Amino acid sequence: MEVKLLEYTPNPIKVLWTAARTCYSEDPPFKTYTRKKENEKAMLTLINSVVDMGHHSILEHVNLTFGIAGISRACSHQLVRHRIGISYSQQSQRYVSFDEGINYVMPLSIYKDPRKRKVFDFFMQDIKCYYKKLINEGIPPEDARYIFPNSCCTNITMTVNARELIQICRLRMCGTAQWEIRGMFLLAKIAISRNRNLKFLSEYLKPKCEWDGKCTEGKRCCGRIGKKQKK
Ligand SMILES: Cc1cc2nc3c(=O)[nH]c(=O)nc-3n(C[C@H](O)[C@H](O)[C@H](O)COP(=O)(O)OP(=O)(O)OC[C@H]3O[C@@H](n4cnc5c(N)ncnc54)[C@H](O)[C@@H]3O)c2cc1C
């Protein structure tokens, strides 16, 4: 799996600060935005306090575009359930005929057992062969794809605003979320934290227990918040 940050709103801190200032200042936004002297620390203090207040709509002014490759269809199906403030362009199984073969994701629980791994690989080889046979016999890719399982890889370009990204991380970074989508958002967070202009945002990308100070998962609780509190 690869998750790469392709583009983001230029000057994200200044844009968020301008949005926040617009709500509480007599100045028009363009005057605020072009103010020269504002230092980054002061801008971040205002942004953090507005976010802490729950005034999250300012976060919708910053968009991020990611290139995501090699996730399973099982993972992408969960991802696209997120609908608000997010857009997707996903590799088509109608227009791509997979001449180079089909890549697939194997869960670790299967991979670590050589016997199960062999059966899984064998099953996928069979599917690849049968898919090719269908294509060679004139079946269009849009129909031949019906034999593909959830493990097949897909690629997605995803554009999401910062507010929705935070909401998704609340849910999908939770210890009870599925490992593949959790890993995907962990990689998104790493990409963001490595970017000097967006580092501040990575602080907000955390599971709901870290926002709320408690876990609502009952018996499925992973113990993360308890461990943090003990520390
Ligand atoms: C651990 C886990 C397990 C899950 N298991 C299942 C499952 O078994 N079956 C299943 O079907 N789904 C499952 N889901 C998917 C889940 O039900 C949501 O569809 C998914 O997480 C998208 O989240 P969202 O509704 O916050 O959507 P988003 O698009 O991310 O919405 C963002 C926010 O906008 C608001 N919003 C969005 N749409 C509306 C609306 N129509 N009306 C009012 N407010 C809205 C809500 O406040 C929402 O939180 C699971 C999710 C998780 C995290």
Short mmCIF file of C-alpha atoms and ligand atoms in Angstrom, two decimals:
data_model
loop_
_atom_site.label_atom_id
_atom_site.label_comp_id
_atom_site.label_asym_id
_atom_site.label_seq_id
_atom_site.Cartn_x
_atom_site.Cartn_y
_atom_site.Cartn_z
CA MET A 1 0.00 0.00 0.00
CA GLU A 2 1.21 3.50 -0.81
CA VAL A 3 -0.37 6.78 0.33
CA LYS A 4 1.21 9.92 -1.09
CA LEU A 5 0.23 13.51 -0.56
CA LEU A 6 -0.03 15.02 -4.05
CA GLU A 7 -1.27 18.55 -3.43
CA TYR A 8 -2.81 20.73 -0.73
CA THR A 9 -4.26 24.23 -0.34
CA PRO A 10 -1.32 26.66 -0.51
CA ASN A 11 -0.57 28.53 2.74
CA PRO A 12 -2.90 26.33 4.82
CA ILE A 13 -2.13 28.04 8.14
CA LYS A 14 -2.79 31.49 6.72
CA VAL A 15 -5.99 30.33 5.04
CA LEU A 16 -7.33 28.79 8.28
CA TRP A 17 -6.28 31.81 10.31
CA THR A 18 -7.99 34.14 7.83
CA ALA A 19 -11.17 32.04 8.02
CA ALA A 20 -11.09 32.16 11.84
CA ARG A 21 -10.32 35.92 11.94
CA THR A 22 -13.14 36.63 9.48
CA CYS A 23 -15.63 35.48 12.12
CA TYR A 24 -14.31 37.77 14.87
CA SER A 25 -12.88 40.81 13.08
CA GLU A 26 -14.24 43.94 11.44
CA ASP A 27 -11.65 43.58 8.66
CA PRO A 28 -12.56 41.96 5.36
CA PRO A 29 -10.83 38.60 4.72
CA PHE A 30 -8.51 39.90 1.98
CA LYS A 31 -7.11 42.54 4.36
CA THR A 32 -6.49 39.88 7.02
CA TYR A 33 -4.92 37.48 4.51
CA THR A 34 -2.47 40.06 3.15
CA ARG A 35 -1.37 41.29 6.58
CA LYS A 36 2.40 40.88 6.55
CA LYS A 37 3.45 40.81 10.17
CA GLU A 38 1.44 37.90 11.55
CA ASN A 39 3.72 35.18 12.90
CA GLU A 40 2.98 31.50 12.48
CA LYS A 41 2.86 30.73 16.20
CA ALA A 42 0.17 33.37 16.79
CA MET A 43 -1.82 32.13 13.83
CA LEU A 44 -1.67 28.55 15.12
CA THR A 45 -2.75 29.65 18.61
CA LEU A 46 -5.91 31.18 17.16
CA ILE A 47 -6.58 28.14 14.94
CA ASN A 48 -6.12 25.73 17.87
CA SER A 49 -8.42 27.70 20.15
CA VAL A 50 -11.14 27.92 17.50
CA VAL A 51 -10.89 24.17 16.84
CA ASP A 52 -10.96 23.43 20.60
CA MET A 53 -14.17 25.46 20.79
CA GLY A 54 -15.72 23.04 18.28
CA HIS A 55 -15.89 25.68 15.54
CA HIS A 56 -14.70 23.10 13.00
CA SER A 57 -16.12 24.61 9.82
CA ILE A 58 -12.98 26.74 9.37
CA LEU A 59 -11.13 23.47 8.65
CA GLU A 60 -13.15 23.02 5.47
CA HIS A 61 -11.06 25.71 3.76
CA VAL A 62 -8.02 23.44 3.48
CA ASN A 63 -8.10 20.58 0.97
CA LEU A 64 -5.61 17.76 0.53
CA THR A 65 -5.23 15.43 -2.44
CA PHE A 66 -3.74 11.96 -1.93
CA GLY A 67 -2.64 9.31 -4.38
CA ILE A 68 -3.48 5.90 -2.91
CA ALA A 69 -2.23 2.70 -4.53
CA GLY A 70 -2.43 -0.99 -3.75
CA ILE A 71 -5.29 -1.07 -1.24
CA SER A 72 -7.80 -3.89 -1.45
CA ARG A 73 -11.34 -3.46 -2.70
CA ALA A 74 -12.42 -4.46 0.83
CA CYS A 75 -10.58 -1.37 2.10
CA SER A 76 -11.77 0.98 -0.66
CA HIS A 77 -15.36 -0.08 -0.02
CA GLN A 78 -15.04 1.09 3.59
CA LEU A 79 -13.28 4.27 2.51
CA VAL A 80 -15.96 5.42 0.09
CA ARG A 81 -18.61 5.23 2.82
CA HIS A 82 -17.21 8.63 3.84
CA ARG A 83 -19.24 11.04 1.74
CA ILE A 84 -19.10 14.60 3.07
CA GLY A 85 -16.21 16.91 2.08
CA ILE A 86 -14.40 14.17 0.21
CA SER A 87 -14.09 13.16 -3.48
CA TYR A 88 -12.74 10.03 -5.10
CA SER A 89 -11.57 8.86 -8.52
CA GLN A 90 -11.10 5.10 -8.46
CA GLN A 91 -9.43 2.80 -10.98
CA SER A 92 -12.11 1.23 -13.16
CA GLN A 93 -12.47 -2.52 -13.53
CA ARG A 94 -14.50 -1.84 -16.70
CA TYR A 95 -11.88 0.14 -18.61
CA VAL A 96 -8.72 -1.50 -17.23
CA SER A 97 -8.28 -5.04 -18.51
CA PHE A 98 -5.41 -6.07 -16.16
CA ASP A 99 -3.22 -7.53 -18.91
CA GLU A 100 -0.24 -7.38 -16.56
CA GLY A 101 -2.08 -9.55 -14.03
CA ILE A 102 -4.08 -8.88 -10.90
CA ASN A 103 -2.46 -7.71 -7.69
CA TYR A 104 -4.06 -8.60 -4.39
CA VAL A 105 -3.73 -7.95 -0.67
CA MET A 106 -3.19 -10.91 1.64
CA PRO A 107 -4.07 -10.37 5.31
CA LEU A 108 -1.20 -11.08 7.73
CA SER A 109 -3.31 -13.67 9.59
CA ILE A 110 -3.26 -15.78 6.41
CA TYR A 111 0.21 -14.78 5.20
CA LYS A 112 1.98 -15.91 8.37
CA ASP A 113 0.71 -19.48 8.01
CA PRO A 114 2.59 -21.06 5.03
CA ARG A 115 -0.17 -23.59 4.35
CA LYS A 116 -2.96 -20.98 4.32
CA ARG A 117 -0.76 -18.61 2.29
CA LYS A 118 -0.28 -21.31 -0.33
CA VAL A 119 -4.01 -21.97 -0.60
CA PHE A 120 -4.72 -18.22 -0.88
CA ASP A 121 -2.08 -17.78 -3.61
CA PHE A 122 -3.34 -20.86 -5.42
CA PHE A 123 -6.92 -19.56 -5.36
CA MET A 124 -5.81 -16.16 -6.71
CA GLN A 125 -3.80 -17.82 -9.52
CA ASP A 126 -6.93 -19.73 -10.50
CA ILE A 127 -8.94 -16.51 -10.60
CA LYS A 128 -6.27 -14.80 -12.71
CA CYS A 129 -6.28 -17.69 -15.20
CA TYR A 130 -10.04 -17.82 -15.43
CA TYR A 131 -10.28 -14.01 -15.83
CA LYS A 132 -7.79 -14.17 -18.71
CA LYS A 133 -9.75 -17.04 -20.28
CA LEU A 134 -12.98 -15.03 -20.12
CA ILE A 135 -11.28 -11.98 -21.72
CA ASN A 136 -9.72 -14.15 -24.44
CA GLU A 137 -13.13 -15.60 -25.20
CA GLY A 138 -14.51 -12.12 -25.81
CA ILE A 139 -16.18 -11.42 -22.45
CA PRO A 140 -15.87 -7.64 -21.80
CA PRO A 141 -13.82 -6.62 -18.71
CA GLU A 142 -16.96 -5.14 -17.14
CA ASP A 143 -18.45 -8.66 -16.99
CA ALA A 144 -15.27 -10.72 -16.46
CA ARG A 145 -14.55 -8.66 -13.32
CA TYR A 146 -17.47 -10.32 -11.54
CA ILE A 147 -15.13 -13.14 -10.51
CA PHE A 148 -12.80 -10.75 -8.63
CA PRO A 149 -12.68 -11.08 -4.84
CA ASN A 150 -12.41 -8.31 -2.21
CA SER A 151 -8.63 -8.82 -2.00
CA CYS A 152 -7.99 -7.32 -5.49
CA CYS A 153 -5.96 -4.13 -5.44
CA THR A 154 -7.28 -0.76 -6.50
CA ASN A 155 -5.93 2.78 -6.88
CA ILE A 156 -7.71 5.96 -5.80
CA THR A 157 -7.13 9.68 -6.01
CA MET A 158 -8.78 11.19 -2.96
CA THR A 159 -9.36 14.86 -2.21
CA VAL A 160 -10.57 15.60 1.30
CA ASN A 161 -10.95 18.71 3.40
CA ALA A 162 -9.22 18.88 6.77
CA ARG A 163 -12.48 18.72 8.73
CA GLU A 164 -13.55 15.45 7.09
CA LEU A 165 -10.04 14.02 7.36
CA ILE A 166 -10.17 14.60 11.12
CA GLN A 167 -13.62 12.99 11.32
CA ILE A 168 -12.42 9.95 9.35
CA CYS A 169 -9.32 9.57 11.53
CA ARG A 170 -11.54 9.71 14.64
CA LEU A 171 -13.31 6.59 13.35
CA ARG A 172 -10.69 4.74 11.36
CA MET A 173 -7.67 5.18 13.65
CA CYS A 174 -9.67 3.55 16.44
CA GLY A 175 -8.15 0.24 17.59
CA THR A 176 -11.40 -1.51 16.64
CA ALA A 177 -11.36 -0.28 13.02
CA GLN A 178 -10.16 -2.73 10.39
CA TRP A 179 -6.35 -2.99 10.08
CA GLU A 180 -6.04 -2.06 6.41
CA ILE A 181 -8.00 1.20 6.50
CA ARG A 182 -6.35 2.02 9.85
CA GLY A 183 -2.96 1.55 8.18
CA MET A 184 -4.05 3.70 5.26
CA PHE A 185 -4.89 6.67 7.48
CA LEU A 186 -1.73 6.14 9.50
CA LEU A 187 0.25 6.54 6.25
CA ALA A 188 -1.80 9.66 5.39
CA LYS A 189 -0.95 11.09 8.81
CA ILE A 190 2.76 10.31 8.33
CA ALA A 191 2.73 12.06 4.92
CA ILE A 192 1.10 15.11 6.53
CA SER A 193 3.43 15.19 9.53
CA ARG A 194 6.45 15.18 7.18
CA ASN A 195 5.21 18.29 5.40
CA ARG A 196 6.39 21.47 7.08
CA ASN A 197 3.28 23.46 6.12
CA LEU A 198 0.86 20.79 7.33
CA LYS A 199 2.62 19.38 10.39
CA PHE A 200 0.19 21.25 12.68
CA LEU A 201 -2.71 19.28 11.18
CA SER A 202 -1.21 15.89 12.09
CA GLU A 203 -1.85 16.73 15.79
CA TYR A 204 -5.59 16.54 15.02
CA LEU A 205 -5.40 13.19 13.25
CA LYS A 206 -6.09 10.81 16.10
CA PRO A 207 -8.75 8.30 17.20
CA LYS A 208 -11.93 9.48 18.90
CA CYS A 209 -10.77 8.23 22.33
CA GLU A 210 -7.88 10.70 22.24
CA TRP A 211 -10.29 13.56 21.48
CA ASP A 212 -12.91 12.57 24.00
CA GLY A 213 -10.69 11.16 26.76
CA LYS A 214 -12.77 7.99 26.89
CA CYS A 215 -13.51 4.88 24.88
CA THR A 216 -17.03 4.06 23.68
CA GLU A 217 -16.20 0.62 22.29
CA GLY A 218 -17.14 -1.35 25.42
CA LYS A 219 -15.60 -4.82 25.53
CA ARG A 220 -13.74 -4.20 22.26
CA CYS A 221 -11.71 -1.36 23.86
CA CYS A 222 -8.04 -1.71 22.85
CA GLY A 223 -6.81 -0.09 26.08
CA ARG A 224 -5.06 2.75 24.23
CA ILE A 225 -6.61 5.58 26.23
CA GLY A 226 -5.95 3.77 29.55
CA LYS A 227 -2.31 3.28 28.60
CA LYS A 228 -2.00 6.98 27.63
CA GLN A 229 -3.56 8.10 30.92
CA LYS A 230 -1.19 5.85 32.91
CA LYS A 231 1.79 7.34 31.07
C1 LIG B 1 -15.38 0.45 13.01
C2 LIG B 1 -16.44 0.67 11.96
C3 LIG B 1 -17.29 -0.38 11.61
C4 LIG B 1 -18.30 -0.19 10.65
N1 LIG B 1 -19.12 -1.24 10.33
C5 LIG B 1 -20.10 -1.06 9.41
C6 LIG B 1 -20.99 -2.12 9.07
O1 LIG B 1 -20.89 -3.23 9.58
N2 LIG B 1 -21.95 -1.89 8.14
C7 LIG B 1 -22.12 -0.67 7.56
O2 LIG B 1 -23.03 -0.49 6.74
N3 LIG B 1 -21.29 0.36 7.85
C8 LIG B 1 -20.28 0.20 8.76
N4 LIG B 1 -19.45 1.24 9.04
C9 LIG B 1 -19.60 2.48 8.27
C10 LIG B 1 -20.28 3.60 9.09
O3 LIG B 1 -21.59 3.25 9.41
C11 LIG B 1 -20.29 4.91 8.28
O4 LIG B 1 -21.05 4.72 7.10
C12 LIG B 1 -18.90 5.32 7.85
O5 LIG B 1 -18.02 5.27 8.94
C13 LIG B 1 -18.96 6.75 7.27
O6 LIG B 1 -19.00 7.65 8.34
P1 LIG B 1 -19.92 8.94 8.42
O7 LIG B 1 -21.35 8.59 8.44
O8 LIG B 1 -19.35 9.72 9.56
O9 LIG B 1 -19.75 9.58 6.97
P2 LIG B 1 -19.01 10.89 6.48
O10 LIG B 1 -19.28 11.05 5.06
O11 LIG B 1 -17.57 10.78 6.86
O12 LIG B 1 -19.78 12.04 7.22
C14 LIG B 1 -19.17 13.00 8.00
C15 LIG B 1 -20.20 13.51 9.00
O13 LIG B 1 -21.19 14.24 8.30
C16 LIG B 1 -22.47 14.03 8.91
N5 LIG B 1 -23.33 13.35 7.91
C17 LIG B 1 -22.94 12.63 6.85
N6 LIG B 1 -24.00 12.22 6.15
C18 LIG B 1 -25.07 12.67 6.79
C19 LIG B 1 -26.45 12.53 6.54
N7 LIG B 1 -26.93 11.86 5.51
N8 LIG B 1 -27.30 13.11 7.40
C20 LIG B 1 -26.85 13.83 8.47
N9 LIG B 1 -25.52 13.99 8.77
C21 LIG B 1 -24.66 13.42 7.93
C22 LIG B 1 -22.23 13.14 10.12
O14 LIG B 1 -22.03 13.97 11.25
C23 LIG B 1 -20.96 12.42 9.77
O15 LIG B 1 -20.25 11.93 10.87
C24 LIG B 1 -18.44 1.08 10.01
C25 LIG B 1 -17.58 2.11 10.36
C26 LIG B 1 -16.60 1.93 11.31
C27 LIG B 1 -15.67 3.06 11.65
#
